[in-house]
Short mmCIF file of C-alpha atoms in Angstrom, two decimals:
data_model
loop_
_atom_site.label_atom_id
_atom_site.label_comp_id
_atom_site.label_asym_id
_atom_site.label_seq_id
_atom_site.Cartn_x
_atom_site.Cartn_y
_atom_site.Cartn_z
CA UNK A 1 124.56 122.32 35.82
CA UNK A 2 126.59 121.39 38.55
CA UNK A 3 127.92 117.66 39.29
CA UNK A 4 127.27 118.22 43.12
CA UNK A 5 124.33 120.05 45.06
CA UNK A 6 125.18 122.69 46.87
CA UNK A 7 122.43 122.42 49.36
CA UNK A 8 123.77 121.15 53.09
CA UNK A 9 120.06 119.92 53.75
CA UNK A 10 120.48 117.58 50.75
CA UNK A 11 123.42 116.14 52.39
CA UNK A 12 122.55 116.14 55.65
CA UNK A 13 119.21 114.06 54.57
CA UNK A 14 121.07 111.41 52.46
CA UNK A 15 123.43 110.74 54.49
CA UNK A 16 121.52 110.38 57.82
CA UNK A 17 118.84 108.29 56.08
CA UNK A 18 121.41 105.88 54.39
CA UNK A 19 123.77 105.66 57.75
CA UNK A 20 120.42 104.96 60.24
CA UNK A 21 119.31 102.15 57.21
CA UNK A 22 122.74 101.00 56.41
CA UNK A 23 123.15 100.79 60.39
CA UNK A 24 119.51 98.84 60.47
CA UNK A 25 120.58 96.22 57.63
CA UNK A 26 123.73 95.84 58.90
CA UNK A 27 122.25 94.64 62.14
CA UNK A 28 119.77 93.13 60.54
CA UNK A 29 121.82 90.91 57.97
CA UNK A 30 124.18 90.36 61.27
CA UNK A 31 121.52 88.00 62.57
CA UNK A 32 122.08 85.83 59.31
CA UNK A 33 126.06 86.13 59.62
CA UNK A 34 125.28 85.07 63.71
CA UNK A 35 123.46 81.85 62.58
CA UNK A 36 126.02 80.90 59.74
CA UNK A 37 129.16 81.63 62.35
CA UNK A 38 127.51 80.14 65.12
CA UNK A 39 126.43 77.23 62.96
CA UNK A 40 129.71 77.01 60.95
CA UNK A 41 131.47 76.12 65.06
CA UNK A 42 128.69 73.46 64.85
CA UNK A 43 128.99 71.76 62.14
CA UNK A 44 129.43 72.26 58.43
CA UNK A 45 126.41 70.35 57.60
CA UNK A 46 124.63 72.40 59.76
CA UNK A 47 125.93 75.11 57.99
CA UNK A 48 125.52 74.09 54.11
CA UNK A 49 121.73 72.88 55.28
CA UNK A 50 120.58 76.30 57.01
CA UNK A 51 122.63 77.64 53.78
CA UNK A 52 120.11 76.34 51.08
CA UNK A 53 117.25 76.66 53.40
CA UNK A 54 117.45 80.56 53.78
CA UNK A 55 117.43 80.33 50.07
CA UNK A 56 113.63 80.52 50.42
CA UNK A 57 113.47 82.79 52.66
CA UNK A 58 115.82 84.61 50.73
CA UNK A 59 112.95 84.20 48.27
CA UNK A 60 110.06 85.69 50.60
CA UNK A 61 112.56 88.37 51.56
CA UNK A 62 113.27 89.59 48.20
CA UNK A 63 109.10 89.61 47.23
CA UNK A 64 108.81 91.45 50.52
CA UNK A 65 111.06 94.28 49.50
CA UNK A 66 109.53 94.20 46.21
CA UNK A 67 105.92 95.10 47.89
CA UNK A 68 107.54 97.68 50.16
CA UNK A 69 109.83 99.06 47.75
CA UNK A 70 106.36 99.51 45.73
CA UNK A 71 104.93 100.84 48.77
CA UNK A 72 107.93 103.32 49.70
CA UNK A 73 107.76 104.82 46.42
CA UNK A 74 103.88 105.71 46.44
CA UNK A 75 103.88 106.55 49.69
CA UNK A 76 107.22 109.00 49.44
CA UNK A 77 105.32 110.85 46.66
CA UNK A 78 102.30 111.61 49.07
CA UNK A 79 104.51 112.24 51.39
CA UNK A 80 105.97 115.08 49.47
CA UNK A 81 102.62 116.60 49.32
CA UNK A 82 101.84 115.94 53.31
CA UNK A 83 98.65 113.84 52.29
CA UNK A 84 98.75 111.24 54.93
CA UNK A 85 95.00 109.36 54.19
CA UNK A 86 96.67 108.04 51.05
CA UNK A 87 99.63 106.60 52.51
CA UNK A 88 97.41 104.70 55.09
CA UNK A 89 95.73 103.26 52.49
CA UNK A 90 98.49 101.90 50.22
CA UNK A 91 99.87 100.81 53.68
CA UNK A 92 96.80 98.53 53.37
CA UNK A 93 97.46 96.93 50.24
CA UNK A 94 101.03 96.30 50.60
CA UNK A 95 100.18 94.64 54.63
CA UNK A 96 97.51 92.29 52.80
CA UNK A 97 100.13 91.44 49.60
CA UNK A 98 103.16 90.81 51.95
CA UNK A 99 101.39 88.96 54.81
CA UNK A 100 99.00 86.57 51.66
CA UNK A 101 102.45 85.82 50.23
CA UNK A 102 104.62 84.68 53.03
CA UNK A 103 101.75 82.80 54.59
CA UNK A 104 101.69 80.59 50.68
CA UNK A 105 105.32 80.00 51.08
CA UNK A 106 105.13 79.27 54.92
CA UNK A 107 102.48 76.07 54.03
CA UNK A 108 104.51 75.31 51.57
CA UNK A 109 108.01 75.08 53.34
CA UNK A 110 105.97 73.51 55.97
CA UNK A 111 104.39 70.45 54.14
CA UNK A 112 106.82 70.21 51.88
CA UNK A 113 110.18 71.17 53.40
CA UNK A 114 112.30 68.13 51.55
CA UNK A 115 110.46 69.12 48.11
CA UNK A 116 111.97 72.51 47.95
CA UNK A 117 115.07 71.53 49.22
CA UNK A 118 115.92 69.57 46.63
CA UNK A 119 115.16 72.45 43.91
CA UNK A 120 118.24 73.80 45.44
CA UNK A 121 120.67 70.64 46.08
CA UNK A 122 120.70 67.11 45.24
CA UNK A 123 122.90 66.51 48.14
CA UNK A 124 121.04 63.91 50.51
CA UNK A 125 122.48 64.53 53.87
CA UNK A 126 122.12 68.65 53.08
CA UNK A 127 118.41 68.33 52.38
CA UNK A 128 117.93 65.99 55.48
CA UNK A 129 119.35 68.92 58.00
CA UNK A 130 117.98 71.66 56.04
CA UNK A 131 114.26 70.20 56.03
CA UNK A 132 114.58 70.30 59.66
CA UNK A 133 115.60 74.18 60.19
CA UNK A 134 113.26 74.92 57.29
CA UNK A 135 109.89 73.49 59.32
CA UNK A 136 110.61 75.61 61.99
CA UNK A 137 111.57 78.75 60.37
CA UNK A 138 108.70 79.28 58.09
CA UNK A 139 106.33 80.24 61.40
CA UNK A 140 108.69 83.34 60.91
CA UNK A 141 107.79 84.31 57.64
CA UNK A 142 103.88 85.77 57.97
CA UNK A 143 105.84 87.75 61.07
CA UNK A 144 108.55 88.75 58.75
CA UNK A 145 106.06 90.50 55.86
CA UNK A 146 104.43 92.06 58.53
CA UNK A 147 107.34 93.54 60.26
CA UNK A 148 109.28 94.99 57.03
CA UNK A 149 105.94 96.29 55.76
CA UNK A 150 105.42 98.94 58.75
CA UNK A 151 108.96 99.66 58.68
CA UNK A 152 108.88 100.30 55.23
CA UNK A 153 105.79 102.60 54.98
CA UNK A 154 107.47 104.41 58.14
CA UNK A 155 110.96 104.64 56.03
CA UNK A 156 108.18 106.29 53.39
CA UNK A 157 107.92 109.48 55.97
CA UNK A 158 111.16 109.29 57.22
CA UNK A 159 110.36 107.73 60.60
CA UNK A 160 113.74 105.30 59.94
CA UNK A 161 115.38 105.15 63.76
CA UNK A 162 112.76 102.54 65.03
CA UNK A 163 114.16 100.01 62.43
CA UNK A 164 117.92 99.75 63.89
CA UNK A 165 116.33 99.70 67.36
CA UNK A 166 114.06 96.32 66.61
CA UNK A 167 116.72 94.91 64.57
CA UNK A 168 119.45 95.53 67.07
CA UNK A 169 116.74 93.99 70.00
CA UNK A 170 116.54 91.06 67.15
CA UNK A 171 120.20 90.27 66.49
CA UNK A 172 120.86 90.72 70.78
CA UNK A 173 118.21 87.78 71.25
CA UNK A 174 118.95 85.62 68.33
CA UNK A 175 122.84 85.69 69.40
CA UNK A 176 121.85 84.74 73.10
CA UNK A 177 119.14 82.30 71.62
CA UNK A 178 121.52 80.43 69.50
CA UNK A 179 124.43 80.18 71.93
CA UNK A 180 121.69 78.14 74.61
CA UNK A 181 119.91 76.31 71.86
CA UNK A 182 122.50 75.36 69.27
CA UNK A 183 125.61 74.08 71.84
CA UNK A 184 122.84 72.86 74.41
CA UNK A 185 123.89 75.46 77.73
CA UNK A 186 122.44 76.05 81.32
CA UNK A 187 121.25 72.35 81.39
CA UNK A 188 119.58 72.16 78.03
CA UNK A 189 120.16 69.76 75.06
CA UNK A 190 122.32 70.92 72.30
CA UNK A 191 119.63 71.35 69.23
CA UNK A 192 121.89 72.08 66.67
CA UNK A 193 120.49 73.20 63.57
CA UNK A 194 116.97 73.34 64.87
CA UNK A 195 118.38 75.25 67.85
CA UNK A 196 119.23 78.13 65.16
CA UNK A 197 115.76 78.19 63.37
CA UNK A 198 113.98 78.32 66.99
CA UNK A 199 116.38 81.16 68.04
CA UNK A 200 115.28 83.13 65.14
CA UNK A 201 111.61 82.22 64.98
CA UNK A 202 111.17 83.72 68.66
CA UNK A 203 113.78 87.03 67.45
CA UNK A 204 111.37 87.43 64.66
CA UNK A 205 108.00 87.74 67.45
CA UNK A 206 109.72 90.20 69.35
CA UNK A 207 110.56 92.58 66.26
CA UNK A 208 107.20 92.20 65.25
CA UNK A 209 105.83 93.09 68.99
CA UNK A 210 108.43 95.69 69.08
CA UNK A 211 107.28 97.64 65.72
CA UNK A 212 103.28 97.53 66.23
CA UNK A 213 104.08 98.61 69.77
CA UNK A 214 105.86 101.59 68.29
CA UNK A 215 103.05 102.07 65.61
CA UNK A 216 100.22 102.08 68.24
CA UNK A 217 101.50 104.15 71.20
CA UNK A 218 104.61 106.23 69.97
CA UNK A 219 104.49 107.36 66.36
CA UNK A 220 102.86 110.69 65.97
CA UNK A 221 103.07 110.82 62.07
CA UNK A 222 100.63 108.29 60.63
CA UNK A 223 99.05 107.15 63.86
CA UNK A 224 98.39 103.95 62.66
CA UNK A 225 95.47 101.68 64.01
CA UNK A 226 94.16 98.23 63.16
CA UNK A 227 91.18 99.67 61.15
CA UNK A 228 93.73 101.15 58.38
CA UNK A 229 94.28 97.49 57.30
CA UNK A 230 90.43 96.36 57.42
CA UNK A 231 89.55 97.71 53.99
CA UNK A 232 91.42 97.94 50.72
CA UNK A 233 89.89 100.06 48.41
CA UNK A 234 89.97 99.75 44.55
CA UNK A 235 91.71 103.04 43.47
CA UNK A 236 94.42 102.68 45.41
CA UNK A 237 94.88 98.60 44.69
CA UNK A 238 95.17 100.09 40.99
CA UNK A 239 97.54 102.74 42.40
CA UNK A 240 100.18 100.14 43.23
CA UNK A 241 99.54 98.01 40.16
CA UNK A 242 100.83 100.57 38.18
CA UNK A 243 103.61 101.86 39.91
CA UNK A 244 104.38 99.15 42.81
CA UNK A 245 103.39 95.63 40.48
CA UNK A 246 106.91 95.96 38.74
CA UNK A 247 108.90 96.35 41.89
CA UNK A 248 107.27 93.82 43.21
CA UNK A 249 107.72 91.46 39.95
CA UNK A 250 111.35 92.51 39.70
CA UNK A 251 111.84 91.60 43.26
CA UNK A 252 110.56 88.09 43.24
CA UNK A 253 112.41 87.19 39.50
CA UNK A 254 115.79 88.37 41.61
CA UNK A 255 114.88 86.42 44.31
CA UNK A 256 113.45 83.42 41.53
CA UNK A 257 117.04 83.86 40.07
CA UNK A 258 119.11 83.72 43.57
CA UNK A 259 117.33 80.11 43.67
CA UNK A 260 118.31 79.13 40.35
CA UNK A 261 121.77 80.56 41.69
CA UNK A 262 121.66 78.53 44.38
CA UNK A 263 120.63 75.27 42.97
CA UNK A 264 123.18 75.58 40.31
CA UNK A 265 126.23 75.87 43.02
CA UNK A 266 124.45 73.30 45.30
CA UNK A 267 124.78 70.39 42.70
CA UNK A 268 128.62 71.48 42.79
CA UNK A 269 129.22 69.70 46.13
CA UNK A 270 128.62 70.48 49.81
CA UNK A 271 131.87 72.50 49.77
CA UNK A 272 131.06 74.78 47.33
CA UNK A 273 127.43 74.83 49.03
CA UNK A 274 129.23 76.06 52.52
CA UNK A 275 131.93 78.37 51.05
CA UNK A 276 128.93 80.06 48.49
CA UNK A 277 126.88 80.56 51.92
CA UNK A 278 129.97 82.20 53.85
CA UNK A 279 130.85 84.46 51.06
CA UNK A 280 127.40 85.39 50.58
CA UNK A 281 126.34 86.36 53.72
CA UNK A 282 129.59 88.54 54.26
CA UNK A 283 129.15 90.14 51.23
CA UNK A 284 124.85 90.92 52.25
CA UNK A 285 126.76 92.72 55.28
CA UNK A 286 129.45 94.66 53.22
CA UNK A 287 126.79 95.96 50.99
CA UNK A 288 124.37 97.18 54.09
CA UNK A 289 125.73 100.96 53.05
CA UNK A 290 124.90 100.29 49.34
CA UNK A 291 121.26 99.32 50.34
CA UNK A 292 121.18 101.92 52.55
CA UNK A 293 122.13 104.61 49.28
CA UNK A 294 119.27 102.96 47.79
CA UNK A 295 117.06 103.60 50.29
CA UNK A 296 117.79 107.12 51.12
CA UNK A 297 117.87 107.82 47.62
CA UNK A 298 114.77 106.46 46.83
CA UNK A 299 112.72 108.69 50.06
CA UNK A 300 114.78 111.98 48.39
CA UNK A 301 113.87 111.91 44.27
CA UNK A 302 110.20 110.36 45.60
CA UNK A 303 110.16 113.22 47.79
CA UNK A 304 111.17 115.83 45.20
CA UNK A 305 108.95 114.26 42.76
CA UNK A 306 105.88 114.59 44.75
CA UNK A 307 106.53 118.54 44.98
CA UNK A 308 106.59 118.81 41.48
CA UNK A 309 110.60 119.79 41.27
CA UNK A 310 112.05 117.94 38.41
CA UNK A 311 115.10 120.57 37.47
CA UNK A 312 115.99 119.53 41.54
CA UNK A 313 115.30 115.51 40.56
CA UNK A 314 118.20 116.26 37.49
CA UNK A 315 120.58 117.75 39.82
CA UNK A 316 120.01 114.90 42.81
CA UNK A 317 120.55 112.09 40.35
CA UNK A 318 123.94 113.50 39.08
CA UNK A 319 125.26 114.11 42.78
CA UNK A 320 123.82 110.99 44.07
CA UNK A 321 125.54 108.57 41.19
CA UNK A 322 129.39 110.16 42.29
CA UNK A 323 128.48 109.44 45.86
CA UNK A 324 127.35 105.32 44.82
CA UNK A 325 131.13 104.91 43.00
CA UNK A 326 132.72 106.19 45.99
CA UNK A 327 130.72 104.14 48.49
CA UNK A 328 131.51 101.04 46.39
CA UNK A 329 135.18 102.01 45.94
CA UNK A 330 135.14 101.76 50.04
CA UNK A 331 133.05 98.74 50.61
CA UNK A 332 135.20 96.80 48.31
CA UNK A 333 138.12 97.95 50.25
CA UNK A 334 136.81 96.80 53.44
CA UNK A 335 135.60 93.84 52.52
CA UNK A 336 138.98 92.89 50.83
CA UNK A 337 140.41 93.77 54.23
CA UNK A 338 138.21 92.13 56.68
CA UNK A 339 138.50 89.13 54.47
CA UNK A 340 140.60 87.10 56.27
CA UNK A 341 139.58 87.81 60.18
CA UNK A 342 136.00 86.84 59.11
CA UNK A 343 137.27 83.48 57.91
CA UNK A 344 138.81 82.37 60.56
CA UNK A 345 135.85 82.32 63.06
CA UNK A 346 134.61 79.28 60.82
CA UNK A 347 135.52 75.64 61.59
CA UNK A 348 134.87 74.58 58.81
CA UNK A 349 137.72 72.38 55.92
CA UNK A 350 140.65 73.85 54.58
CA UNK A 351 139.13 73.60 50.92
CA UNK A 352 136.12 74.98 51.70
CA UNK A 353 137.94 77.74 53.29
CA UNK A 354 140.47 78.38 49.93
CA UNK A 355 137.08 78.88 47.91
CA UNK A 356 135.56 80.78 50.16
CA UNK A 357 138.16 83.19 50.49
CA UNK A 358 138.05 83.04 45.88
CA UNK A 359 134.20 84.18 46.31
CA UNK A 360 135.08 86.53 48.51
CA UNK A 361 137.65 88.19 46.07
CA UNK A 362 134.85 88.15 43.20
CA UNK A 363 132.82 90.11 45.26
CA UNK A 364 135.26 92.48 46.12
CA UNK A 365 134.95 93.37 42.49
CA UNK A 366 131.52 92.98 41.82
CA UNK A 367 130.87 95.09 44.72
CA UNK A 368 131.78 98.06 43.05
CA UNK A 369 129.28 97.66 40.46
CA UNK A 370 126.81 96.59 42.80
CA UNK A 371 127.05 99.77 45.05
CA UNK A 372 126.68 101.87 42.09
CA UNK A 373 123.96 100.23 39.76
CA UNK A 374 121.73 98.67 42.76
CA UNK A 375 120.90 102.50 44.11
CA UNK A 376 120.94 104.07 40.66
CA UNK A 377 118.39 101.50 39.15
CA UNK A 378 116.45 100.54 42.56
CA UNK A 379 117.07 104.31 44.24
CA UNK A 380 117.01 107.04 41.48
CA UNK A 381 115.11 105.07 38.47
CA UNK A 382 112.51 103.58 41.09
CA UNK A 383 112.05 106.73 43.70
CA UNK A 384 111.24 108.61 40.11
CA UNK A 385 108.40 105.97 39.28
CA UNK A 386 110.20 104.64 36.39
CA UNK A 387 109.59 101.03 37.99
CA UNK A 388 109.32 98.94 35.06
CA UNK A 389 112.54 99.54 32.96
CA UNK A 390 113.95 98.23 36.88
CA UNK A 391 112.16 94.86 35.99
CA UNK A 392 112.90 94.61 32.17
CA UNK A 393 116.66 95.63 33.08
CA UNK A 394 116.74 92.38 35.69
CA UNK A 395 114.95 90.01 33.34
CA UNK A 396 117.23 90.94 30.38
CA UNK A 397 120.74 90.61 32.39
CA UNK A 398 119.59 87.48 34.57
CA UNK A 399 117.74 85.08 33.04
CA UNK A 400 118.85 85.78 29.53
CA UNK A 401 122.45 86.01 29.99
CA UNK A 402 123.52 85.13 33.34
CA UNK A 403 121.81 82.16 34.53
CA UNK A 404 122.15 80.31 30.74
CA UNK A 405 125.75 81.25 30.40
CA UNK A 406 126.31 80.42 34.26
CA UNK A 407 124.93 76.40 33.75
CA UNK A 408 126.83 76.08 30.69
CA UNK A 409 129.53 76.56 32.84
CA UNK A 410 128.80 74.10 35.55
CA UNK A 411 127.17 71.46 33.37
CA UNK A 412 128.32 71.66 30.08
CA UNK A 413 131.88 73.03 29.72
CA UNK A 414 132.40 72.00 33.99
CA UNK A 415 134.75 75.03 34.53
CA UNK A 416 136.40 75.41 37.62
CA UNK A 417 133.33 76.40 40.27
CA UNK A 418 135.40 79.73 40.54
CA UNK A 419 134.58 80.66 36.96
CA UNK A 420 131.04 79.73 37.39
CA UNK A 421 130.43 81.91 40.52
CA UNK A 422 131.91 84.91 38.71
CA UNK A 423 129.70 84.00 35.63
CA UNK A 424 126.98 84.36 38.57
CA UNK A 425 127.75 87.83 39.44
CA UNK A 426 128.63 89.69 36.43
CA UNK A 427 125.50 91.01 35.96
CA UNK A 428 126.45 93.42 38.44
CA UNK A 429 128.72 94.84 36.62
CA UNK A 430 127.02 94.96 33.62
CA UNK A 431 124.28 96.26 35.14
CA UNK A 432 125.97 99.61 34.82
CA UNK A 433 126.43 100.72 31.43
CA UNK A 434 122.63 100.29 31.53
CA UNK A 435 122.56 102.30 34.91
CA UNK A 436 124.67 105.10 33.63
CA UNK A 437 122.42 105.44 29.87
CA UNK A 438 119.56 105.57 32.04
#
C-alpha cells in the first residue's frame, strides 16, 4: 500500500476544508490576539487580568468543541450515507448540551467573578481587573455555544465558508469596538479593560445573528428551523453518549488542565502571568492550520467511514499523518520567524518581554508535535469513532504526568519558570509515540 493517495479529489477536499477552517480560526483566534495587543498598549494589568479571565472561557470553549467535535463526528457518518433527519436530530442534542453548559458557567462567572479568579492567581490587583472584564464577558458565553454548535454541525456536511465570513465580520467589529471603548475615542471615556469585554460581548451577538440568519434563509442542505431543537429524542441522546460523551469529557479535562496550567504560572508573578498570555495566544494563531488538519481530517475518515470503505480509511490515515509533520515543520518555522515583529507591538516590561520571547521558543518546538498528534488523535482516531482512547490518551499524559511533574517544578524544586512552562507542554510531544502506535 501506498504512503500517499493518488486520488486528486482526496487532495483537493483536505486541503480546501483545512485552508477555509484554518482561515476561520485564524480569524477567529485573531479577535483574542486583538484584545491582548490592544490591551497590552493599555496596560499590562489590563493585560495579565483579561489573561486569566479568558482562562474560563478558555474552559467553556474547550467543552464546546468537545460537544461539537462529538457532534461532527456523528453527523459526518450520516452524512456519508446522505441521511439528513439524523443529523438534525443530534444537532438537537449537542444545541441543548452546549447552550445548558455555558449558561452554568455564565452564572457562575457572573456571581462569582473574584471566586474563580483566584483558582487561577493569587495576585490581588490581577483578580481585581480581571473580575471586572469577566462580569461582562460571560453574557457572551450562552451566544458562544450556540454559535460554534451550528457551525459545527454545518462543518459536519461540508457547508465550512459561512464560518470565516462571521468570524471575519467578528474580528472587523471587535477591532473597531476596542479601539473606541478601550482608549476612550470620538468623545467617549476610555473603559479600559471593560472596554475590551464590551467590544467582544456585542462581536459575539452579531456572529450569532449572522449564522442563524444563514441557517434560516440561505442554507439549502439541512434547512434548519427552530422546531429541530424543540425535541430531543432518546435514541439519538444515547447516540452521542456513546460516541460524542468522550469527546466531550476529553475536551473539558483539557480545558480542566489549561486551568490548572494557568493557575500554576499565575502564582509565578504577574510577569510570567503577561508573557504566558502573549505566548499563548500567538501560538493559538500559529496552530490555526493544525486545527484546521484536524478538522478536515476528521469530515474525510467520518465520511469514508459512513460509506462503509475501510481499505480507503487505511490509506487516508497513512497520507494524512506525512501531511501533519510537514504542516508542523512549517508552522514552527513561521512562528520562530514572526517571533520578534509580534513582540514588539506590546508595551509591555523588558522582562516580561525576555520570557515571552523563551515561551515562544518552547512552542516553536512543541509545535511540531502538536501539529502532528492533535489531528492524528482528534482528526483520524476521532473521525473513525475511536473517541475514547482520545480521552484515556489526555488523562494519562496530563494529569498523571504533566501537571504533577509541572508543580513540582514551580513549588517544590522552584526551577526557573522557563523549565516549568516546558514541563507544561511536553505532553505534546509525547503525545506522539502514542499517536503514531495508534
Amino acid at each position: 500500500m501506498s504512503l500517499f493517495v493518488k486520488e486528486k479529489k482526496f487532495y483537493k477536499s483536505f486541503f480546501t476544508l483545512t485552508f477555509i477552517i484554518a482561515l476561520q480560526n485564524l480569524v477567529a483566534f485573531s479577535v483574542n490576539l486583538a484584545d491582548s495587543i490592544m490591551l497590552g498598549a493599555y496596560s499590562e494589568l489590563s493585560l495579565s487580568g483579561a489573561a486569566v479571565s479568558n482562562q474560563i472561557q478558555f474552559l467553556l470553549q474547550m467543552v464546546v468543541n468537545g460537544i461539537v467535535g462529538g457532534l461532527v463526528v456523528i453527523a459526518s457518518q450520516y452524512w456519508g450515507k446522505k441521511q439528513i433527519t439524523p443529523i438534525k436530530k443530534i444537532f438537537a442534542v449537542a444545541f441543548w448540551l452546549a447552550s445548558g453548559m455555558s449558561f452554568m458557567l455564565a452564572v457562575l462567572a457572573f456571581f462569582i467573578p473574584e471566586g474563580l479568579m483566584g483558582l487561577l492567581t493569587n495576585e490581588a490587583a490581577v483578580i481585581k481587573e480581571g473580575s471586572q472584564y469577566l462580569k461582562i464577558i460571560c453574557f457572551s458565553y450562552v451566544m458562544f455555544a450556540i454559535t460554534h454548535v451550528i457551525l459545527g454541525v454545518f462543518r459536519s456536511v461540508e457547508t465550512v465558508k459561512i464560518g470565516f465570513w462571521v468570524s471575519l465580520t467578528a474580528l472587523f467589529i471587535n477591532i473597531s469596538l476596542n479601539y473606541v471603548l478601550i482608549y476612550g475615542r470620538f468623545g467617549l471615556p476610555a473603559m479600559g479593560i471593560r472596554g475590551a469585554a464590551i467590544a467582544t460581548l456585542i462581536a459575539r451577538f452579531f456572529e450569532l445573528a449572522l449564522v442563524v440568519c444563514y441557517a434560516v434563509f440561505i442554507d439549502k442542505k439541512l434547512l434548519l428551523r427552530f422546531k429541530d431543537i424543540l425535541r430531543v429524542e432518546m435514541v439519538f441522546l444515547m447516540d452521542f453518549k456513546r460516541t460524542g460523551l468522550p469527546t466531550v469529557l476529553s475536551a473539558t479535562s483539557w480545558g480542566i488542565a489549561m486551568a490548572v496550567q494557568g493557575a500554576i504560572l499565575g502564582r509565578l508573578g504577574a510577569s510570567t502571568i503577561a508573557a504566558s498570555s502573549i505566548a499563548t495566544t500567538i501560538f493559538q494563531v500559529a496552530i490555526v492550520v493544525a486545527g484546521g488538519s484536524s478538522n478536515s481530517s476528521n469530515v474525510i475518515i467520518g465520511k469514508a467511514v459512513g460509506h462503509g470503505h475501510l481499505d480507503t480509511v487505511k490509506q487516508y490515515a497513512k497520507t494524512l499523518q506525512i501531511l501533519f509533520l510537514f504542516i508542523g515543520v512549517g508552522t514552527s518555522l513561521a512562528l520562530y520567524a514572526g517571533k520578534l515583529f509580534i513582540l514588539d507591538f506590546y508595551h509591555i516590561s523588558a522582562e516580561t518581554e525576555a520570557l515571552a520571547g523563551r515561551f515562544i521558543i518552547v512552542l516553536c518546538i512543541t509545535v511540531i508535535g502538536t501539529s502532528y498528534q492533535m489531528p492524528a488523535l482528534t482528526g483520524i482516531g476521532a473521525g473513525g469513532g475511536d473517541t475514547k482512547f482520545v480521552l484515556f490518551n489526555d488523562i494519562v499524559f496530563m494529569w498523571c504526568i504533566v501537571l504533577p511533574v509541572s508543580m513540582l517544578s514551580a513549588f517544590v524544586f522552584k526551577w526557573p519558570v522557563i523549565v516549568t512552562f516546558t514541563c507544561l507542554k511536553s505532553d505534546q510531544i509525547l503525545k506522539c509515540a502514542v499517536a503514531v502506535f495508534k
